[in-house]
Amino acid sequence: MKKKLQVLSISLALTSATSILHAEGNINAGKQKAESCASCHGENGNSMVATFPKLAQQHSSYLEQQLRSFKDGSRNDPMMSAMAQTLNDADIADISAYYAAQKVSENTLPVLAADDEKPAGNKDVQAIIAQGSDLYRNGNLKSEVSACIACHGPFGEGNKPASFPALKSQHADYLIKALTDFKSGARSNNPENIMHMIAKKMTDEEIKAVSYRISMMK
């Protein structure tokens, strides 16, 4: 059964991967064009607010895909959708190239708030991260949650040709929000809706655990 689930994960990744041919953007031009993005995403793509995603070291192919989705309405966010409307193809390529060339910053160990609802068994942060590591690499056979490693790589590096995003060192709070949105269907612009298929089978505890683990990847 485990082997079948792993094969399914890889098959989904392969069937949704497409050949992406596009002109590389201009990094220097992208730096200037990205100035308006700095208030949320940081000057070098490392946002200081945990609910805003880090863009540094993200694959340009994925960034371009998302900006086009905001522009055409297949992905919705009041602020990003409005900003994307002002961008042409060259702007999108340049901004994406700039952020892809930056280095993502490392995160500090997540801290559970005193009133934070802990997962079953009253686990501490390290135990939660260990649970997330197992889920990332092996999935959950019982609930048929596919392993993240199949699409996002062993170190969260993603897959540029397939436009699967790099996840390493992303903010845990943003990852939790993204997975929750995929689970509810609020976000569904990814190819063949793979992330919704996976996230809808995940518990809130699993979402938190895998998000904590990914945030610690370097």
mmCIF file of C-alpha atoms in Angstrom:
data_model
loop_
_atom_site.group_PDB
_atom_site.id
_atom_site.type_symbol
_atom_site.label_atom_id
_atom_site.label_comp_id
_atom_site.label_asym_id
_atom_site.label_seq_id
_atom_site.Cartn_x
_atom_site.Cartn_y
_atom_site.Cartn_z
ATOM 1 C CA MET A 1 0.000 0.000 0.000
ATOM 2 C CA LYS A 2 2.853 2.362 0.901
ATOM 3 C CA LYS A 3 4.499 1.718 -2.445
ATOM 4 C CA LYS A 4 1.228 2.386 -4.268
ATOM 5 C CA LEU A 5 0.757 5.696 -2.449
ATOM 6 C CA GLN A 6 4.289 6.803 -3.293
ATOM 7 C CA VAL A 7 3.732 5.879 -6.936
ATOM 8 C CA LEU A 8 0.495 7.891 -6.921
ATOM 9 C CA SER A 9 2.318 10.929 -5.515
ATOM 10 C CA ILE A 10 4.998 10.725 -8.192
ATOM 11 C CA SER A 11 2.440 10.120 -10.928
ATOM 12 C CA LEU A 12 0.498 13.226 -9.919
ATOM 13 C CA ALA A 13 3.681 15.243 -10.039
ATOM 14 C CA LEU A 14 4.624 13.940 -13.467
ATOM 15 C CA THR A 15 1.213 14.275 -15.064
ATOM 16 C CA SER A 16 0.841 17.882 -13.949
ATOM 17 C CA ALA A 17 4.352 18.906 -14.960
ATOM 18 C CA THR A 18 4.548 20.847 -18.191
ATOM 19 C CA SER A 19 7.451 22.082 -20.244
ATOM 20 C CA ILE A 20 7.977 25.732 -19.419
ATOM 21 C CA LEU A 21 9.704 27.834 -22.012
ATOM 22 C CA HIS A 22 10.022 31.529 -21.345
ATOM 23 C CA ALA A 23 12.519 34.337 -21.630
ATOM 24 C CA GLU A 24 14.562 34.888 -18.505
ATOM 25 C CA GLY A 25 13.790 38.155 -16.780
ATOM 26 C CA ASN A 26 16.276 40.930 -16.053
ATOM 27 C CA ILE A 27 17.354 40.834 -12.402
ATOM 28 C CA ASN A 28 18.472 44.457 -12.231
ATOM 29 C CA ALA A 29 15.264 45.680 -13.804
ATOM 30 C CA GLY A 30 13.324 43.395 -11.481
ATOM 31 C CA LYS A 31 14.945 44.913 -8.399
ATOM 32 C CA GLN A 32 13.651 48.352 -9.326
ATOM 33 C CA LYS A 33 10.212 47.057 -10.276
ATOM 34 C CA ALA A 34 9.926 45.097 -7.018
ATOM 35 C CA GLU A 35 10.299 48.208 -4.841
ATOM 36 C CA SER A 36 6.530 48.423 -4.415
ATOM 37 C CA CYS A 37 6.501 44.820 -3.142
ATOM 38 C CA ALA A 38 8.992 45.469 -0.333
ATOM 39 C CA SER A 39 6.459 46.713 2.216
ATOM 40 C CA CYS A 40 4.940 43.222 2.429
ATOM 41 C CA HIS A 41 7.644 40.883 1.128
ATOM 42 C CA GLY A 42 10.798 42.660 2.297
ATOM 43 C CA GLU A 43 13.473 44.426 0.255
ATOM 44 C CA ASN A 44 15.130 41.130 -0.690
ATOM 45 C CA GLY A 45 12.054 38.930 -0.644
ATOM 46 C CA ASN A 46 12.347 37.893 3.000
ATOM 47 C CA SER A 47 9.181 39.217 4.575
ATOM 48 C CA MET A 48 9.258 40.259 8.211
ATOM 49 C CA VAL A 49 5.576 39.416 8.747
ATOM 50 C CA ALA A 50 4.966 35.675 9.102
ATOM 51 C CA THR A 51 1.638 35.751 7.274
ATOM 52 C CA PHE A 52 3.246 37.263 4.159
ATOM 53 C CA PRO A 53 5.214 34.683 2.134
ATOM 54 C CA LYS A 54 8.938 34.857 1.555
ATOM 55 C CA LEU A 55 9.676 35.187 -2.168
ATOM 56 C CA ALA A 56 13.462 34.987 -1.976
ATOM 57 C CA GLN A 57 15.018 31.998 -3.768
ATOM 58 C CA GLN A 58 11.626 30.958 -5.120
ATOM 59 C CA HIS A 59 11.631 29.512 -8.643
ATOM 60 C CA SER A 60 10.990 32.209 -11.231
ATOM 61 C CA SER A 61 8.667 29.820 -13.101
ATOM 62 C CA TYR A 62 6.436 29.496 -10.038
ATOM 63 C CA LEU A 63 6.445 33.235 -9.283
ATOM 64 C CA GLU A 64 5.498 34.015 -12.882
ATOM 65 C CA GLN A 65 2.702 31.456 -12.741
ATOM 66 C CA GLN A 66 1.262 32.954 -9.567
ATOM 67 C CA LEU A 67 1.484 36.564 -10.761
ATOM 68 C CA ARG A 68 -0.332 35.603 -13.956
ATOM 69 C CA SER A 69 -2.968 33.808 -11.890
ATOM 70 C CA PHE A 70 -3.524 36.945 -9.816
ATOM 71 C CA LYS A 71 -3.741 38.970 -13.012
ATOM 72 C CA ASP A 72 -6.242 36.713 -14.812
ATOM 73 C CA GLY A 73 -8.349 36.139 -11.698
ATOM 74 C CA SER A 74 -7.756 32.409 -11.274
ATOM 75 C CA ARG A 75 -6.168 33.247 -7.917
ATOM 76 C CA ASN A 76 -7.725 35.982 -5.836
ATOM 77 C CA ASP A 77 -6.345 38.336 -3.227
ATOM 78 C CA PRO A 78 -7.536 41.963 -2.981
ATOM 79 C CA MET A 79 -4.051 43.467 -2.800
ATOM 80 C CA MET A 80 -2.137 41.083 -5.083
ATOM 81 C CA SER A 81 -4.848 40.953 -7.721
ATOM 82 C CA ALA A 82 -4.877 44.753 -7.956
ATOM 83 C CA MET A 83 -1.080 44.989 -8.163
ATOM 84 C CA ALA A 84 -0.818 42.238 -10.784
ATOM 85 C CA GLN A 85 -3.200 44.107 -13.064
ATOM 86 C CA THR A 86 -0.535 46.804 -13.507
ATOM 87 C CA LEU A 87 2.157 44.341 -14.643
ATOM 88 C CA ASN A 88 2.978 43.364 -18.219
ATOM 89 C CA ASP A 89 4.789 40.175 -19.251
ATOM 90 C CA ALA A 90 8.237 41.802 -19.009
ATOM 91 C CA ASP A 91 7.474 43.136 -15.520
ATOM 92 C CA ILE A 92 6.366 39.696 -14.341
ATOM 93 C CA ALA A 93 9.497 38.040 -15.754
ATOM 94 C CA ASP A 94 11.839 40.685 -14.301
ATOM 95 C CA ILE A 95 10.320 40.699 -10.804
ATOM 96 C CA SER A 96 10.314 36.895 -10.713
ATOM 97 C CA ALA A 97 13.958 36.749 -11.817
ATOM 98 C CA TYR A 98 14.952 39.233 -9.107
ATOM 99 C CA TYR A 99 13.341 37.303 -6.268
ATOM 100 C CA ALA A 100 14.641 33.969 -7.573
ATOM 101 C CA ALA A 101 18.197 35.357 -7.354
ATOM 102 C CA GLN A 102 17.873 36.306 -3.669
ATOM 103 C CA LYS A 103 18.762 34.023 -0.747
ATOM 104 C CA VAL A 104 15.972 32.914 1.560
ATOM 105 C CA SER A 105 16.542 33.620 5.256
ATOM 106 C CA GLU A 106 16.461 30.959 7.955
ATOM 107 C CA ASN A 107 13.735 30.878 10.599
ATOM 108 C CA THR A 108 14.023 30.575 14.345
ATOM 109 C CA LEU A 109 12.427 27.592 16.074
ATOM 110 C CA PRO A 110 8.640 28.014 16.343
ATOM 111 C CA VAL A 111 7.409 28.859 19.822
ATOM 112 C CA LEU A 112 4.090 27.592 21.122
ATOM 113 C CA ALA A 113 2.072 30.331 22.766
ATOM 114 C CA ALA A 114 0.914 29.676 26.326
ATOM 115 C CA ASP A 115 -2.702 29.529 25.178
ATOM 116 C CA ASP A 116 -1.914 27.653 21.965
ATOM 117 C CA GLU A 117 -3.949 24.499 21.537
ATOM 118 C CA LYS A 118 -1.386 21.725 21.487
ATOM 119 C CA PRO A 119 -1.858 18.603 19.361
ATOM 120 C CA ALA A 120 -2.939 15.298 20.846
ATOM 121 C CA GLY A 121 -0.587 14.058 23.533
ATOM 122 C CA ASN A 122 0.429 17.592 24.610
ATOM 123 C CA LYS A 123 3.433 17.473 22.244
ATOM 124 C CA ASP A 124 6.201 20.043 22.415
ATOM 125 C CA VAL A 125 7.610 21.866 19.397
ATOM 126 C CA GLN A 126 10.292 19.272 18.645
ATOM 127 C CA ALA A 127 7.719 16.477 18.713
ATOM 128 C CA ILE A 128 5.461 18.432 16.376
ATOM 129 C CA ILE A 129 8.369 18.989 13.973
ATOM 130 C CA ALA A 130 9.244 15.276 14.092
ATOM 131 C CA GLN A 131 5.645 14.433 13.221
ATOM 132 C CA GLY A 132 5.814 16.892 10.343
ATOM 133 C CA SER A 133 9.069 15.391 9.089
ATOM 134 C CA ASP A 134 7.498 11.933 8.896
ATOM 135 C CA LEU A 135 4.451 13.306 7.108
ATOM 136 C CA TYR A 136 6.611 15.282 4.654
ATOM 137 C CA ARG A 137 8.641 12.214 3.698
ATOM 138 C CA ASN A 138 6.135 9.390 4.017
ATOM 139 C CA GLY A 139 2.656 10.885 3.926
ATOM 140 C CA ASN A 140 -0.150 9.219 5.874
ATOM 141 C CA LEU A 141 -1.068 5.805 4.530
ATOM 142 C CA LYS A 142 -4.196 5.498 6.638
ATOM 143 C CA SER A 143 -5.774 8.732 5.386
ATOM 144 C CA GLU A 144 -4.055 8.556 1.977
ATOM 145 C CA VAL A 145 -2.238 11.871 2.363
ATOM 146 C CA SER A 146 0.540 11.919 -0.230
ATOM 147 C CA ALA A 147 4.122 12.622 0.793
ATOM 148 C CA CYS A 148 5.242 16.209 0.151
ATOM 149 C CA ILE A 149 8.673 14.999 -0.957
ATOM 150 C CA ALA A 150 7.302 13.715 -4.275
ATOM 151 C CA CYS A 151 6.684 17.212 -5.640
ATOM 152 C CA HIS A 152 8.678 19.509 -3.378
ATOM 153 C CA GLY A 153 11.902 17.502 -3.053
ATOM 154 C CA PRO A 154 13.759 16.042 -0.051
ATOM 155 C CA PHE A 155 14.933 19.444 1.154
ATOM 156 C CA GLY A 156 11.945 21.556 0.159
ATOM 157 C CA GLU A 157 13.738 22.767 -2.963
ATOM 158 C CA GLY A 158 10.731 22.327 -5.251
ATOM 159 C CA ASN A 159 10.830 21.600 -8.964
ATOM 160 C CA LYS A 160 11.450 24.518 -11.323
ATOM 161 C CA PRO A 161 10.499 22.828 -14.655
ATOM 162 C CA ALA A 162 7.183 21.686 -13.176
ATOM 163 C CA SER A 163 6.616 25.028 -11.397
ATOM 164 C CA PHE A 164 6.338 23.249 -8.045
ATOM 165 C CA PRO A 165 7.410 25.851 -5.468
ATOM 166 C CA ALA A 166 10.390 25.726 -3.165
ATOM 167 C CA LEU A 167 9.093 25.523 0.411
ATOM 168 C CA LYS A 168 12.231 25.506 2.560
ATOM 169 C CA SER A 169 12.481 28.219 5.214
ATOM 170 C CA GLN A 170 9.019 29.563 4.396
ATOM 171 C CA HIS A 171 7.125 31.103 7.316
ATOM 172 C CA ALA A 172 5.162 28.455 9.217
ATOM 173 C CA ASP A 173 2.189 30.791 9.663
ATOM 174 C CA TYR A 174 1.976 31.371 5.910
ATOM 175 C CA LEU A 175 2.238 27.644 5.177
ATOM 176 C CA ILE A 176 -0.562 26.911 7.636
ATOM 177 C CA LYS A 177 -2.746 29.509 5.946
ATOM 178 C CA ALA A 178 -1.929 28.217 2.452
ATOM 179 C CA LEU A 179 -2.691 24.590 3.338
ATOM 180 C CA THR A 180 -5.879 25.603 5.121
ATOM 181 C CA ASP A 181 -6.981 27.569 2.046
ATOM 182 C CA PHE A 182 -6.203 24.591 -0.201
ATOM 183 C CA LYS A 183 -8.151 22.360 2.171
ATOM 184 C CA SER A 184 -11.242 24.564 2.126
ATOM 185 C CA GLY A 185 -11.029 25.224 -1.613
ATOM 186 C CA ALA A 186 -10.447 28.950 -1.088
ATOM 187 C CA ARG A 187 -7.266 28.523 -3.128
ATOM 188 C CA SER A 188 -7.453 26.219 -6.109
ATOM 189 C CA ASN A 189 -5.378 27.600 -8.986
ATOM 190 C CA ASN A 190 -2.727 24.864 -8.964
ATOM 191 C CA PRO A 191 -2.613 22.355 -11.861
ATOM 192 C CA GLU A 192 -5.344 19.705 -11.583
ATOM 193 C CA ASN A 193 -6.066 20.981 -8.057
ATOM 194 C CA ILE A 194 -3.524 18.541 -6.606
ATOM 195 C CA MET A 195 -3.026 20.517 -3.415
ATOM 196 C CA HIS A 196 -6.748 20.539 -2.651
ATOM 197 C CA MET A 197 -6.865 16.772 -3.144
ATOM 198 C CA ILE A 198 -4.061 16.357 -0.609
ATOM 199 C CA ALA A 199 -4.896 19.081 1.919
ATOM 200 C CA LYS A 200 -8.574 18.122 2.273
ATOM 201 C CA LYS A 201 -7.425 14.808 3.797
ATOM 202 C CA MET A 202 -5.118 16.479 6.322
ATOM 203 C CA THR A 203 -6.075 17.232 9.899
ATOM 204 C CA ASP A 204 -5.336 20.640 11.413
ATOM 205 C CA GLU A 205 -2.671 18.943 13.523
ATOM 206 C CA GLU A 206 -0.970 17.536 10.419
ATOM 207 C CA ILE A 207 -1.093 20.907 8.686
ATOM 208 C CA LYS A 208 0.575 22.549 11.671
ATOM 209 C CA ALA A 209 3.177 19.805 12.020
ATOM 210 C CA VAL A 210 4.293 19.770 8.387
ATOM 211 C CA SER A 211 4.319 23.580 8.274
ATOM 212 C CA TYR A 212 6.594 23.714 11.316
ATOM 213 C CA ARG A 213 8.909 21.138 9.748
ATOM 214 C CA ILE A 214 9.131 22.932 6.397
ATOM 215 C CA SER A 215 9.860 26.232 8.117
ATOM 216 C CA MET A 216 12.992 24.635 9.610
ATOM 217 C CA MET A 217 14.324 23.292 6.300
ATOM 218 C CA LYS A 218 17.477 25.004 5.033
#
